[in-house]
PDB file of C-alpha atoms and ligand atoms in Angstrom:
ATOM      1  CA  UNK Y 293      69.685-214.301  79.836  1.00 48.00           C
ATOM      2  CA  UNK Y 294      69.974-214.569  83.944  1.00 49.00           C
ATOM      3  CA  UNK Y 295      73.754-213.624  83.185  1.00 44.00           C
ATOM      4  CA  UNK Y 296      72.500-210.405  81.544  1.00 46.00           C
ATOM      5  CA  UNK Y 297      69.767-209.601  84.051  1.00 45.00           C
ATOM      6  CA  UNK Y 298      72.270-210.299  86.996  1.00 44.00           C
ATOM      7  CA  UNK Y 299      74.871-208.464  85.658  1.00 44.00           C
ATOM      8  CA  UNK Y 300      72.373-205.416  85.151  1.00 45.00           C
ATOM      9  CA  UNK Y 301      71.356-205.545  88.570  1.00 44.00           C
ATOM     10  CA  UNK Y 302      74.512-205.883  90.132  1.00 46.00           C
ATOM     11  CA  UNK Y 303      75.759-202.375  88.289  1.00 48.00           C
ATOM     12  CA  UNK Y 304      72.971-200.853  89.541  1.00 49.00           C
ATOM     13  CA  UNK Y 305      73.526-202.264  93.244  1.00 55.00           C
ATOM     14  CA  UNK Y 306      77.533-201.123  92.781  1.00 68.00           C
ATOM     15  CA  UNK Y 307      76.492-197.991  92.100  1.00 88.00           C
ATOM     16  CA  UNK Y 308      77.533-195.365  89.754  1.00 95.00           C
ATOM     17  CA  UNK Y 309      81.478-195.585  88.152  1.00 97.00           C
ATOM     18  CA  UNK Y 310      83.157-192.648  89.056  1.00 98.00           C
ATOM     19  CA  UNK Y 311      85.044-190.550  86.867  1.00 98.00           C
ATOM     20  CA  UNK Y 312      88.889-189.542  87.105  1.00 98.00           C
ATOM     21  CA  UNK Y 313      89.951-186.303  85.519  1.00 98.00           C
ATOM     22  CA  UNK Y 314      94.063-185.588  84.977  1.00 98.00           C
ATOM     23  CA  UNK Y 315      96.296-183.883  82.634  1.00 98.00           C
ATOM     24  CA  UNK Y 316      98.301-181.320  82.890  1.00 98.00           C
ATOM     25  CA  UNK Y 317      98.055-178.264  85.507  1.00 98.00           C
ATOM     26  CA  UNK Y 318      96.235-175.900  84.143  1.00 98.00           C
ATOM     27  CA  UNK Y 319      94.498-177.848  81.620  1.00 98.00           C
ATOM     28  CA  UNK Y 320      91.391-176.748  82.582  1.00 98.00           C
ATOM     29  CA  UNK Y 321      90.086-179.915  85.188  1.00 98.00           C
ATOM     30  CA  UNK Y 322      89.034-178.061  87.668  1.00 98.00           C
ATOM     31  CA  UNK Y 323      86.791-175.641  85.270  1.00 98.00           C
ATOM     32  CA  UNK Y 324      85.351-178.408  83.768  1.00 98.00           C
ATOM     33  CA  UNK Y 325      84.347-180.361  86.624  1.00 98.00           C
ATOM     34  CA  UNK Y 326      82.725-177.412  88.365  1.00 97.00           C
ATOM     35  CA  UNK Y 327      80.736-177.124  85.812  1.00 98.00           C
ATOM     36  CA  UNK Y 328      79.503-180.037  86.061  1.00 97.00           C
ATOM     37  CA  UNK Y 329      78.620-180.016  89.367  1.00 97.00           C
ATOM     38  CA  UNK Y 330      76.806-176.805  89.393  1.00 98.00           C
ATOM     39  CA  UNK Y 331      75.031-178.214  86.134  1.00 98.00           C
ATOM     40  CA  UNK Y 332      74.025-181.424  87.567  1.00 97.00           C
ATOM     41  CA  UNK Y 333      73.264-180.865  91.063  1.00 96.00           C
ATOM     42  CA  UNK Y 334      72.945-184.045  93.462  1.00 95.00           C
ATOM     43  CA  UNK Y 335      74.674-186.275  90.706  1.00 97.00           C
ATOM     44  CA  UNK Y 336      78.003-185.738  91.106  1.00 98.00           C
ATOM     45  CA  UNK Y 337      80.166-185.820  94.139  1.00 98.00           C
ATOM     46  CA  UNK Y 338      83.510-184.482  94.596  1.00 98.00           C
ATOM     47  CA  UNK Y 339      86.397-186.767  95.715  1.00 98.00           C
ATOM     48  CA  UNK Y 340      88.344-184.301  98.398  1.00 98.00           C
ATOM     49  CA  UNK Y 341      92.264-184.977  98.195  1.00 98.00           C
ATOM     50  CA  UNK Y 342      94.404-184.247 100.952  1.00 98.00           C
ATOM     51  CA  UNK Y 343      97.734-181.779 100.107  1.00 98.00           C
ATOM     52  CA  UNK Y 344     100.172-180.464 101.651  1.00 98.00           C
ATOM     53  CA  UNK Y 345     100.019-177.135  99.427  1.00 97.00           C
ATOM     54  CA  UNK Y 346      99.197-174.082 100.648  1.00 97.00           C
ATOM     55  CA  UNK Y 347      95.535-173.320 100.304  1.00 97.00           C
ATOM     56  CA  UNK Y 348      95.178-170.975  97.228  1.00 96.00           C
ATOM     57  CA  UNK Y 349      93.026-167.417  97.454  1.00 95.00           C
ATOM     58  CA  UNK Y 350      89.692-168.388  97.400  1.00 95.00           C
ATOM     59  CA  UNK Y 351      90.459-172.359  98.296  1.00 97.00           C
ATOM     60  CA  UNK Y 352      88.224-173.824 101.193  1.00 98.00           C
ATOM     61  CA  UNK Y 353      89.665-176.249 103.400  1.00 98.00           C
ATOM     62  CA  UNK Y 354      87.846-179.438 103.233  1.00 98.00           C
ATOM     63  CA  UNK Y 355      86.027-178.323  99.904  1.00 97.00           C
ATOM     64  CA  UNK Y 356      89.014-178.092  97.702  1.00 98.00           C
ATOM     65  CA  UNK Y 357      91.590-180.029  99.650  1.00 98.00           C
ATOM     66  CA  UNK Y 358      92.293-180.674 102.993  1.00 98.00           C
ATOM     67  CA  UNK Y 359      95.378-179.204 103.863  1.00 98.00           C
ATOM     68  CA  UNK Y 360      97.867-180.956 105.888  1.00 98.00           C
ATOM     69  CA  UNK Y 361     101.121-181.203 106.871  1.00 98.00           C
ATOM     70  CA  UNK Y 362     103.830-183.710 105.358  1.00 98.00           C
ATOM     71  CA  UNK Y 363     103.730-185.614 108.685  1.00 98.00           C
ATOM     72  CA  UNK Y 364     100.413-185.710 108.929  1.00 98.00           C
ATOM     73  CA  UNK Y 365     100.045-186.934 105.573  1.00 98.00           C
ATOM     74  CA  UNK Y 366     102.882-189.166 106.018  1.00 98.00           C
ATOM     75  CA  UNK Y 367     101.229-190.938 108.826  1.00 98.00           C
ATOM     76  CA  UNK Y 368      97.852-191.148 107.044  1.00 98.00           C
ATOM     77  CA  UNK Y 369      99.671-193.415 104.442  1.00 98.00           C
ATOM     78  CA  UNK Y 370     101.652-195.348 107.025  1.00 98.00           C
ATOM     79  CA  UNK Y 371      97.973-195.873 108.221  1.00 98.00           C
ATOM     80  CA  UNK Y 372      96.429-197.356 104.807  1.00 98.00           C
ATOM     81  CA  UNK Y 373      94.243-194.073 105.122  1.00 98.00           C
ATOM     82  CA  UNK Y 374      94.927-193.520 100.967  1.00 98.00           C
ATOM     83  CA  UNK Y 375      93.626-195.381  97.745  1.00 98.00           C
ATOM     84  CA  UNK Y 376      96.949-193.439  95.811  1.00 98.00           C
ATOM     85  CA  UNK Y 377      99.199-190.658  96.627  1.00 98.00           C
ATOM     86  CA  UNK Y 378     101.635-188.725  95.021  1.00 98.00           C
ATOM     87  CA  UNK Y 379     104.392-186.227  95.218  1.00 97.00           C
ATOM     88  CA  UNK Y 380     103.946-183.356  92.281  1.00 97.00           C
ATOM     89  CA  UNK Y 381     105.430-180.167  92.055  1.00 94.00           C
ATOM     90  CA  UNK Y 382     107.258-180.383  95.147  1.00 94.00           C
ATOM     91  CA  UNK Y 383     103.940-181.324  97.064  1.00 97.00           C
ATOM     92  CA  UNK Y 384     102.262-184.292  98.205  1.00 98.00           C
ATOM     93  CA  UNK Y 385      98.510-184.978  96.861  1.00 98.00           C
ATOM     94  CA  UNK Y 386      96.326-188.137  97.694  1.00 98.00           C
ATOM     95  CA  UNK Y 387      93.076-189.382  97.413  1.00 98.00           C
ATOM     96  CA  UNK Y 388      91.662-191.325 100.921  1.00 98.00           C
ATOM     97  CA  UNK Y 389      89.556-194.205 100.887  1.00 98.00           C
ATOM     98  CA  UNK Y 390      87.036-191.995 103.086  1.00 98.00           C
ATOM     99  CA  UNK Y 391      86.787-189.421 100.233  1.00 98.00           C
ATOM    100  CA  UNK Y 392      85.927-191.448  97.829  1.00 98.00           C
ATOM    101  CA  UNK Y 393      83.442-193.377 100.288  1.00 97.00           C
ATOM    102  CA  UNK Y 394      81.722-190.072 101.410  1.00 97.00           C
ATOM    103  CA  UNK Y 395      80.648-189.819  97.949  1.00 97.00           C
ATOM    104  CA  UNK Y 396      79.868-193.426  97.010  1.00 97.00           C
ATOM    105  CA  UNK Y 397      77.783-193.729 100.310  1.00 96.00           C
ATOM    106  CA  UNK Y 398      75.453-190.902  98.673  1.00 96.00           C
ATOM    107  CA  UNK Y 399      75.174-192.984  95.286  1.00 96.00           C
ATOM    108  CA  UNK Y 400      76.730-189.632  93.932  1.00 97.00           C
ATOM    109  CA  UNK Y 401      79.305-189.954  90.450  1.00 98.00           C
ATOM    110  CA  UNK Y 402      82.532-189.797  92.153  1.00 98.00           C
ATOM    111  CA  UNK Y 403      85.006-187.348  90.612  1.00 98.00           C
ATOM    112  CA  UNK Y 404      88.715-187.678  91.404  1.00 98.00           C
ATOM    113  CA  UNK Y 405      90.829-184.588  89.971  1.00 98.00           C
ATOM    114  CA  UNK Y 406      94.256-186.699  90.229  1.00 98.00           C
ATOM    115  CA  UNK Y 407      97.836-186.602  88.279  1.00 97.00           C
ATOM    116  CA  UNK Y 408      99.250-189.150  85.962  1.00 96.00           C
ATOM    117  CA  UNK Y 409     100.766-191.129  89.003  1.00 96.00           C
ATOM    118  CA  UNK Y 410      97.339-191.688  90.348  1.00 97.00           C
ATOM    119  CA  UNK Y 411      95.645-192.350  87.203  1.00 97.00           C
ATOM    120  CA  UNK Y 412      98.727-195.170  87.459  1.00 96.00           C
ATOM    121  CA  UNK Y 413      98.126-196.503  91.073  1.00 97.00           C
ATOM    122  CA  UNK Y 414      94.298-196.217  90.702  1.00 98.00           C
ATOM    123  CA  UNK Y 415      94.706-198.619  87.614  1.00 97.00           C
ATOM    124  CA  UNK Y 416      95.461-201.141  90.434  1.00 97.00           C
ATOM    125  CA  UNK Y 417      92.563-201.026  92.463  1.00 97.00           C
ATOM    126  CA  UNK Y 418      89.053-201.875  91.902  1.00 95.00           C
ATOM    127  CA  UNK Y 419      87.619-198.684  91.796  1.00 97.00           C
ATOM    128  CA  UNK Y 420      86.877-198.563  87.809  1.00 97.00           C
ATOM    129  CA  UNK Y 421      86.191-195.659  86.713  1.00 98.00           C
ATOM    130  CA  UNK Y 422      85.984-193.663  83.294  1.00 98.00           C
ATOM    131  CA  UNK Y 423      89.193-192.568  82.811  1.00 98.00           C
ATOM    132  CA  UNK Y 424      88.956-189.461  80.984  1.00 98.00           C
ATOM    133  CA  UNK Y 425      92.206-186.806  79.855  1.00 98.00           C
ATOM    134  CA  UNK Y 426      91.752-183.127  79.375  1.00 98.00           C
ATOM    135  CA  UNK Y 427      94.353-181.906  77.543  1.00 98.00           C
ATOM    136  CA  UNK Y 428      95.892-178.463  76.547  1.00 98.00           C
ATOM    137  CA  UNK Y 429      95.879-177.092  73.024  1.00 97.00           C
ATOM    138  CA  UNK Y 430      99.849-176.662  72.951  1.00 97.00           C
ATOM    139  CA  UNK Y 431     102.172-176.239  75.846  1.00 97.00           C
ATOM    140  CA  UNK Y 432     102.541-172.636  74.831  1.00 98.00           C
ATOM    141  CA  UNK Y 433      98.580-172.298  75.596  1.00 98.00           C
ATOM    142  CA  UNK Y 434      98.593-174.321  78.608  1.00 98.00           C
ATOM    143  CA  UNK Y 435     101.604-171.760  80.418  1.00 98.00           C
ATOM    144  CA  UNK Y 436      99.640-168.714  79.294  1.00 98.00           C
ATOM    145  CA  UNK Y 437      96.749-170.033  81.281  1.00 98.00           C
ATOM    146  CA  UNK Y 438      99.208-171.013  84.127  1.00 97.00           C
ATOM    147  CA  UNK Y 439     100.821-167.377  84.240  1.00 98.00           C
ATOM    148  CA  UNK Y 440      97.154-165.963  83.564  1.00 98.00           C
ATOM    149  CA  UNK Y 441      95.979-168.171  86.756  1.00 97.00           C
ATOM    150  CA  UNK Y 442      98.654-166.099  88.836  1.00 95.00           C
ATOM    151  CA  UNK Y 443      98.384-169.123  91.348  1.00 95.00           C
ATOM    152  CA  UNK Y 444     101.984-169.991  90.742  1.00 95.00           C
ATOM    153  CA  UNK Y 445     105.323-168.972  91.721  1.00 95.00           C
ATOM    154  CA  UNK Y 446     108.205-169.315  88.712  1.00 97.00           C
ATOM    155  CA  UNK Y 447     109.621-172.273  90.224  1.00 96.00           C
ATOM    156  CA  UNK Y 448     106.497-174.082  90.410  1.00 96.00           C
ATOM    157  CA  UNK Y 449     105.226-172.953  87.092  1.00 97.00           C
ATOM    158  CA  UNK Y 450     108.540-174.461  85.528  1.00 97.00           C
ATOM    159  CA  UNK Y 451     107.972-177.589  87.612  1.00 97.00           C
ATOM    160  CA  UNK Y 452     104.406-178.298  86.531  1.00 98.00           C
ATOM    161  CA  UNK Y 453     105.500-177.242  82.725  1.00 98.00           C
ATOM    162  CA  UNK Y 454     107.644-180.177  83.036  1.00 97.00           C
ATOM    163  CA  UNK Y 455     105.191-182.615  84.636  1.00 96.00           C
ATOM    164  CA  UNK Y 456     102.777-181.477  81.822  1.00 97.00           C
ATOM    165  CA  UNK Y 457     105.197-182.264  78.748  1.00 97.00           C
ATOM    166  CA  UNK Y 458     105.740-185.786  80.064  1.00 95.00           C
ATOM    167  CA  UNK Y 459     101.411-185.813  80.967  1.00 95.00           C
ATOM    168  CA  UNK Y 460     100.840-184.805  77.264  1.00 95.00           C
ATOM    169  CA  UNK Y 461     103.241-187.613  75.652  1.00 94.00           C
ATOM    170  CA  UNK Y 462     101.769-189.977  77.893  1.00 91.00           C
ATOM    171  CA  UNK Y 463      98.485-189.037  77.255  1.00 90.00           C
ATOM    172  CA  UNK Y 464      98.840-190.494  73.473  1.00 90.00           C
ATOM    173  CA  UNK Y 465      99.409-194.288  75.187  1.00 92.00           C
ATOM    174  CA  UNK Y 466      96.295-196.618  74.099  1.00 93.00           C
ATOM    175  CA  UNK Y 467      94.647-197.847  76.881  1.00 93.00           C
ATOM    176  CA  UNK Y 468      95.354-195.414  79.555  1.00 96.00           C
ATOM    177  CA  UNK Y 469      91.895-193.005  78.688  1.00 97.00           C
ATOM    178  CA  UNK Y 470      89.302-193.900  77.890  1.00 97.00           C
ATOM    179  CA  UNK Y 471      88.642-190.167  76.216  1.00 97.00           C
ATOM    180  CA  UNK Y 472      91.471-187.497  75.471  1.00 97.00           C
ATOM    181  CA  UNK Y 473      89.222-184.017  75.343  1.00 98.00           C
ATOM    182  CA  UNK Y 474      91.789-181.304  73.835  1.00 98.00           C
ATOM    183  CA  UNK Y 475      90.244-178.234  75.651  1.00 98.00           C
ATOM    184  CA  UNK Y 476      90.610-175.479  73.174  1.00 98.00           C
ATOM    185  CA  UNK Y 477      87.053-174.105  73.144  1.00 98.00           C
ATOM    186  CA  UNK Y 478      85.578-174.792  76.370  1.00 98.00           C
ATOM    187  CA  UNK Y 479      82.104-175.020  75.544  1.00 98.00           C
ATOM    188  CA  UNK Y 480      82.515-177.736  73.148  1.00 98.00           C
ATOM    189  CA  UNK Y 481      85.721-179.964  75.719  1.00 98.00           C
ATOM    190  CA  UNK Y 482      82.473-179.394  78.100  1.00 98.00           C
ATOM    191  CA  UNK Y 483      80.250-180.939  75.942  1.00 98.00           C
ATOM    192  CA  UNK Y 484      81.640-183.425  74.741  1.00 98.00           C
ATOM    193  CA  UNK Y 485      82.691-184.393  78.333  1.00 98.00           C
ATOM    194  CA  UNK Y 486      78.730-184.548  79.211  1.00 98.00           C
ATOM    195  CA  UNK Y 487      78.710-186.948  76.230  1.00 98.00           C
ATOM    196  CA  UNK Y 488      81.268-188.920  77.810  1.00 98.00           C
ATOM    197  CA  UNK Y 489      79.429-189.044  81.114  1.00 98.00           C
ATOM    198  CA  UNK Y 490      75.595-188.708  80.129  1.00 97.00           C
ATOM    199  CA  UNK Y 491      75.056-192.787  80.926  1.00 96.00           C
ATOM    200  CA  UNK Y 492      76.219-192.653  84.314  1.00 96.00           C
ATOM    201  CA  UNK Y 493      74.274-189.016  85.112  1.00 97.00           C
ATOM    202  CA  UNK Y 494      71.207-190.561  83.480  1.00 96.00           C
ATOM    203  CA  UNK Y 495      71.372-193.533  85.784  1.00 95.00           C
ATOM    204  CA  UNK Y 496      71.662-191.214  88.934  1.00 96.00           C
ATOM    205  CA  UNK Y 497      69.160-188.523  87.508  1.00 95.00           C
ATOM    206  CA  UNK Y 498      66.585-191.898  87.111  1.00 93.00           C
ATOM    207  CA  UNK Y 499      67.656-193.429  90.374  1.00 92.00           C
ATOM    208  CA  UNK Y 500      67.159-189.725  92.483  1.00 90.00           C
ATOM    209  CA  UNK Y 501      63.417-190.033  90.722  1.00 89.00           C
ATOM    210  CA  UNK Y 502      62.664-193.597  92.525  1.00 80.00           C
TER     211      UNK Y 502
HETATM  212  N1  ATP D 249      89.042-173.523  77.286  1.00 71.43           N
HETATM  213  C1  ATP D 249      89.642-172.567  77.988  1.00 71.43           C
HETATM  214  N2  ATP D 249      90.019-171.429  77.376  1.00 71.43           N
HETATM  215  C2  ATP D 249      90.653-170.452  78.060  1.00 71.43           C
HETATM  216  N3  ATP D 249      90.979-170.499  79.372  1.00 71.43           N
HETATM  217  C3  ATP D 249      90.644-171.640  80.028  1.00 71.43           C
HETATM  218  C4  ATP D 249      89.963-172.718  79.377  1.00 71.43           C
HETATM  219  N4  ATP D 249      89.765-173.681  80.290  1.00 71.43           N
HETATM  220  C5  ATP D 249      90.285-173.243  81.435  1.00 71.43           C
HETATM  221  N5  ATP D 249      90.800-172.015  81.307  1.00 71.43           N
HETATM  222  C6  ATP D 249      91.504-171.203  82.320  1.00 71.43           C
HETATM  223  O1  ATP D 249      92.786-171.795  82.482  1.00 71.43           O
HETATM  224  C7  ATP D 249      93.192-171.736  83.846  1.00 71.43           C
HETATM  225  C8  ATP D 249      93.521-173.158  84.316  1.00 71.43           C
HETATM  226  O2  ATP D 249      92.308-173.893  84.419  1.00 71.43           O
HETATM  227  P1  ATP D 249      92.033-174.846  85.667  1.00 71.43           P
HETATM  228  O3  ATP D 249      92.422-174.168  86.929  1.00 71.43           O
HETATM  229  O4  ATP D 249      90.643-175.330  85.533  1.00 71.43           O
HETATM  230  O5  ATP D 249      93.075-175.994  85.321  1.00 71.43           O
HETATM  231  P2  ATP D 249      93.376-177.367  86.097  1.00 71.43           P
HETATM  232  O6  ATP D 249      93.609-178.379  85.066  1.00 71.43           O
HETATM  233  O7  ATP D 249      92.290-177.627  87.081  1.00 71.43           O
HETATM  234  O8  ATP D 249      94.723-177.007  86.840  1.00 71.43           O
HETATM  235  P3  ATP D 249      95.346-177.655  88.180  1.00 71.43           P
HETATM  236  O9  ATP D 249      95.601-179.082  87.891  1.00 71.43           O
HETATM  237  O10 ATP D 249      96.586-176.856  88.410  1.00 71.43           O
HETATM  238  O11 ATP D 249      94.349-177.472  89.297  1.00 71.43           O
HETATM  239  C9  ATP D 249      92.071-171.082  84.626  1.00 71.43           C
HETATM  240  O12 ATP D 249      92.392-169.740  84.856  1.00 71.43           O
HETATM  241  C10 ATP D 249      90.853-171.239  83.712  1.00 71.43           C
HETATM  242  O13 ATP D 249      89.947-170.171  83.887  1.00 71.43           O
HETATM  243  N1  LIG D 250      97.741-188.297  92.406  1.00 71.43           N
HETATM  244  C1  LIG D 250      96.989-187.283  92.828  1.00 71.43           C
HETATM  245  N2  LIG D 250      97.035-186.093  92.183  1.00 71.43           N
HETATM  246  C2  LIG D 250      96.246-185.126  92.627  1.00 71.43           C
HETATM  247  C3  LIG D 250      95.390-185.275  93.730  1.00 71.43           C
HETATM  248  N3  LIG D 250      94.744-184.098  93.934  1.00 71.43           N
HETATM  249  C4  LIG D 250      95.164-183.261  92.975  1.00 71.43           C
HETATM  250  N4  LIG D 250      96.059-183.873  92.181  1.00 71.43           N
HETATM  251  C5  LIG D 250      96.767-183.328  91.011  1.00 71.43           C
HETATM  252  O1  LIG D 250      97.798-182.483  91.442  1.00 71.43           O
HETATM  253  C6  LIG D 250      98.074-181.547  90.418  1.00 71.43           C
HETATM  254  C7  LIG D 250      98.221-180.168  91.005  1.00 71.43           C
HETATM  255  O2  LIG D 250      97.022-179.740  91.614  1.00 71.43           O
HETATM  256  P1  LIG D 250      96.899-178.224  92.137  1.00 71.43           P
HETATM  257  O3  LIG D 250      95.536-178.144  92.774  1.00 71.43           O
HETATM  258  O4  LIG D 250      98.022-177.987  93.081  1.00 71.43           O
HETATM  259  O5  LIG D 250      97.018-177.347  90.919  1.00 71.43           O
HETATM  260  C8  LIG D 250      96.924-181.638  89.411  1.00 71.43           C
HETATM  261  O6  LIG D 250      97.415-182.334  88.281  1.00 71.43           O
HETATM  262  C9  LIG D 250      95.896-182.472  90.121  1.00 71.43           C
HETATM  263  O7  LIG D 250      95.155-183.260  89.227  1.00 71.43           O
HETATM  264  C10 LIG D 250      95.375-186.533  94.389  1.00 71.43           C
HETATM  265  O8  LIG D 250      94.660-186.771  95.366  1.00 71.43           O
HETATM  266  N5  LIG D 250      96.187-187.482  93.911  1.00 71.43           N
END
C-alpha cells in the first residue's frame, strides 16, 4: 500500500517519460512529431540535437538543430556535454544533456528524434523513455518519399537507404520498441501514436490545470 502510494508520487515528482522517435530517414518522424506538438501545445517539448549537417531550406538554427562544426562538436563530447552521439550519413548527430534538461525543467514530454545508435546508447542511461519505431511501408515507399523530400543529394540518399534497410531489420528485435507504427496512412500511424502517448499527455494536460 505505502509502496504503491510512494511509487505514484515519486513518478509524478520525476516528471513526465519522454518519448524517443527513430527509424529510418524519411520515415515520417519528423511529420509525426510536429504534429504533435502543434496538437498538444505546452505538453510536449522538443529535444534539440546538435549536427554538423548543413541546415536544410526552411531549418532554424537552434529550433531544428544546432548546427556546428565537427570540432566543435568534437570538443562538446570530449567535454561530457552529450547523453549519445552518433555519426550517420556521413554526419555527426547528438543529443546534449542541456537539451534534454531545457525540456524536463519545463515538466514538458521530452521528444528525442534520434537513429538506431542512439536508441542503443540511450538504452544505457537512465533516461527511460517510451521507445517508439516509425517505420516505412516498404523501402521502395520510404526512397520515393526521400527523392520526393528533395533534401538529399544521391550520395546521401544511397547512404541513408542503407542505414534504413539495417533500421527496418532491426526494428523486428523484441525488446528494443516498445511500439513499431508502420506509417502507411498517416492519419491512422498518428493516431495510434497519440494512443501510445495519451497517459503521459494526460498527466501533463492535468498537471498544467493545478
Ligand atoms: N504517411 C505518409 N504518406 C506520405 N508521405 C509521407 C507520410 N509521412 C511522411 N511523409 C512525407 O515523407 C517525407 C519524409 O518525412 P519526414 O521528413 O517526416 O521523415 P523523417 O523520418 O523525419 O526523416 P529524417 O529522419 O530524414 O528527418 C516528407 O516529405 C513527408 O511529407
Ligand atoms: N543518434 C542521434 N541521431 C539523431 C539525432 N538527431 C537526429 N538524428 C537522426 O539522424 C538521422 C538523420 O536526420 P536528418 O535530420 O539529417 O534527416 C535521423 O534518423 C534522425 O533520427 C541525435 O541527436 N542523435
Amino acid at each position: 500500500m505505502y509502496l504503491r502510494v510512494f511509487s505514484r508520487l515519486f513518478s509524478a515528482m520525476a516528471g513526465p517519460r519522454p518519448v524517443v522517435l527513430s527509424g529510418p530517414s524519411g520515415a515520417g518522424k519528423s511529420t509525426l512529431l510536429k504534429r504533435l506538438m502543434k496538437e498538444y501545445e505546452g505538453v510536449f517539448g522538443f529535444s534539440v540535437s546538435h549536427t554538423t549537417r548543413n541546415p536544410r531550406l526552411g531549418e532554424e538554427n537552434g529550433k531544428d538543430y544546432h548546427y556546428v562544426s565537427r570540432e566543435a562538436m568534437q570538443e562538446g563530447i570530449a567535454n561530457g556535454d552529450f547523453i549519445e552521439n552518433a555519426e550517420f550519413s556521413g554526419n555527426m548527430y547528438g543529443t546534449s544533456k542541456a537539451s534534454v534538461q531545457d525540456v524536463q525543467a519545463k515538466n514538458l514530454i521530452c521528444i528525442l528524434d534520434i537513429d538506431m545508435q542512439g536508441v542503443k546508447n540511450i538504452k544505457k542511461t537512465d533516461l527511460n523513455p517510451i521507445y517508439v519505431s516509425i517505420q516505412p511501408p516498404s523501402m521502395e515507399i520510404l526512397e520515393k518519399r526521400l527523392r520526393d523530400r528533395q533534401t538529399e543529394s544521391e550520395e546521401s540518399l544511397q547512404k541513408r537507404l542503407e542505414a534504413a534497410r539495417i533500421d527496418m531489420e532491426l526494428s523486428k528485435e523484441p525488446g528494443i520498441f516498445d511500439v513499431v507504427i508502420v506509417n502507411d496512412d498517416l492519419e491512422e500511424a498518428y493516431s495510434t501514436l497519440k494512443e501510445v502517448l495519451i497517459e503521459e499527455i494526460t498527466k501533463v494536460q492535468e498537471a498544467n490545470k493545478s
